Every structure is written in structure tokens, then in C-alpha cells.
């Protein structure tokens, strides 16, 4: 018998590592009080996959592959779904082209638009001089940028808060603070349909 009088059901399950909480754009206010501290980080980390799962019904989510090209020139990749658009703009140096993906979706109730941009192999070996993910037709409620995307048992590694900023429509690098490592961007945006 284990503590609390419950029978043990085999070996303990491995503990899942969760990513830190999402960053919200300045000026965003909750309708309810948000928890704070370590528990809140876990709550937000658990909420993100749920939000992204919700983002998939009215119009089927769409995933497209594209090449991230080094050379120092500014490049953009754009995808649209209904009234909503996501654009990833960047400049990078070093290495050769890398295959990346962009996935966009709209929730069944049409209240959320999601956009994720990532390198499926996990870590990018390119040196990014700038990046920006921009949404049109919705306002960002959640945004996060990562230096490494989860793959093969590895966890997402978020950028430090000072490396990027979030506005109503963009997640972008901070000049002089961004350390040039990028492998993933995530955005969940509230659509105007929620305000009716």
C-alpha cells in the first residue's frame, strides 16, 4: 500500500518537462485573475496545446513547408486561411537552406486563429539577424519564440524575455538583445468574431 491508502500501480511515471508561460502583449487584461508563480507556468504550458488543438475545425488547419534561406537578405513566407493571414519575415546567415513549416488554423467557434512556424528537425543552425511573425485579421493573445523546437525527446527551449517582443499583431526580435537563435514561433490570436 502506498501513502494515503492507495495501492501502488507499478513504477512511477516519468515527470514531463513543461515550457515556461506564454508572454502576452502589453495591455492585455484577463477577465479573471490569473495565477502566478511556478504553478502558473505549468498551467500556461498546459493551456497552449489545448488552445492549439481547439484551432482546427471550421476550416481545416493548413501546414506548408518552405525553405529558410541564408545570405543576409530579408525573406518572407505567408499563409492565409479565410480572413486571417500569418507572415514570417526573417534574415539569416551561415549554412545552407533549411526546411521549415508553417501551420495555421481557425477554431471551430471562429474565435481563435493560430500560427506556428518551426523547424521540424528541432534546432536551426542558421544565425538569424532578424525575425518577425505577423498576423492580420486578429489580435495576438499569446505569443512565444524558441531557440530550439521539441523533437526526439528534446523540449522546446524558449528565448529569454528580453530577446523578443509582442504587440497586437507581431512577435519580433528586439534589436541588440536577440541572440540570433530561432527554431520556432507560436501565436494564438483572438479574432474580431469574439467581440460581437
PDB file of C-alpha atoms in Angstrom, residues 19-20 100 117-125 128 144-160 163 178 180-186:
ATOM      1  CA  UNK A  19       7.785  25.053 -21.167  1.00  0.00           C
ATOM      2  CA  UNK A  20       7.546  28.370 -19.300  1.00  0.00           C
ATOM      3  CA  UNK A 100      10.759  24.815 -42.108  1.00  0.00           C
ATOM      4  CA  UNK A 117       6.406  28.426 -37.612  1.00  0.00           C
ATOM      5  CA  UNK A 118       9.122  25.886 -36.834  1.00  0.00           C
ATOM      6  CA  UNK A 119      12.000  23.751 -37.990  1.00  0.00           C
ATOM      7  CA  UNK A 120      10.803  20.118 -37.741  1.00  0.00           C
ATOM      8  CA  UNK A 121      14.353  18.875 -37.062  1.00  0.00           C
ATOM      9  CA  UNK A 122      14.417  20.898 -33.842  1.00  0.00           C
ATOM     10  CA  UNK A 123      17.383  23.264 -33.704  1.00  0.00           C
ATOM     11  CA  UNK A 124      18.248  25.624 -36.521  1.00  0.00           C
ATOM     12  CA  UNK A 125      21.917  26.101 -37.307  1.00  0.00           C
ATOM     13  CA  UNK A 128      19.182  34.918 -37.589  1.00  0.00           C
ATOM     14  CA  UNK A 144       6.260  32.701 -27.837  1.00  0.00           C
ATOM     15  CA  UNK A 145       9.600  32.277 -29.611  1.00  0.00           C
ATOM     16  CA  UNK A 146      12.027  29.392 -29.122  1.00  0.00           C
ATOM     17  CA  UNK A 147      15.713  28.813 -29.802  1.00  0.00           C
ATOM     18  CA  UNK A 148      15.030  25.055 -30.090  1.00  0.00           C
ATOM     19  CA  UNK A 149      11.852  23.227 -31.102  1.00  0.00           C
ATOM     20  CA  UNK A 150      10.871  19.985 -29.354  1.00  0.00           C
ATOM     21  CA  UNK A 151      11.944  16.881 -31.234  1.00  0.00           C
ATOM     22  CA  UNK A 152      13.233  13.388 -30.416  1.00  0.00           C
ATOM     23  CA  UNK A 153      12.721  13.653 -26.667  1.00  0.00           C
ATOM     24  CA  UNK A 154      14.093  17.210 -26.505  1.00  0.00           C
ATOM     25  CA  UNK A 155      11.912  20.003 -25.105  1.00  0.00           C
ATOM     26  CA  UNK A 156      11.179  23.407 -26.570  1.00  0.00           C
ATOM     27  CA  UNK A 157      13.762  25.955 -25.380  1.00  0.00           C
ATOM     28  CA  UNK A 158      12.186  29.425 -25.169  1.00  0.00           C
ATOM     29  CA  UNK A 159      14.040  32.626 -25.942  1.00  0.00           C
ATOM     30  CA  UNK A 160      14.674  34.892 -22.978  1.00  0.00           C
ATOM     31  CA  UNK A 163      15.157  38.825 -26.765  1.00  0.00           C
ATOM     32  CA  UNK A 178      18.175  38.909 -29.719  1.00  0.00           C
ATOM     33  CA  UNK A 180      20.368  35.105 -33.217  1.00  0.00           C
ATOM     34  CA  UNK A 181      18.974  31.632 -32.377  1.00  0.00           C
ATOM     35  CA  UNK A 182      15.479  30.814 -33.607  1.00  0.00           C
ATOM     36  CA  UNK A 183      13.781  27.477 -34.277  1.00  0.00           C
ATOM     37  CA  UNK A 184      10.090  28.050 -33.541  1.00  0.00           C
ATOM     38  CA  UNK A 185       7.419  30.758 -33.192  1.00  0.00           C
ATOM     39  CA  UNK A 186       3.883  30.290 -31.875  1.00  0.00           C
TER      40      UNK A 186
END
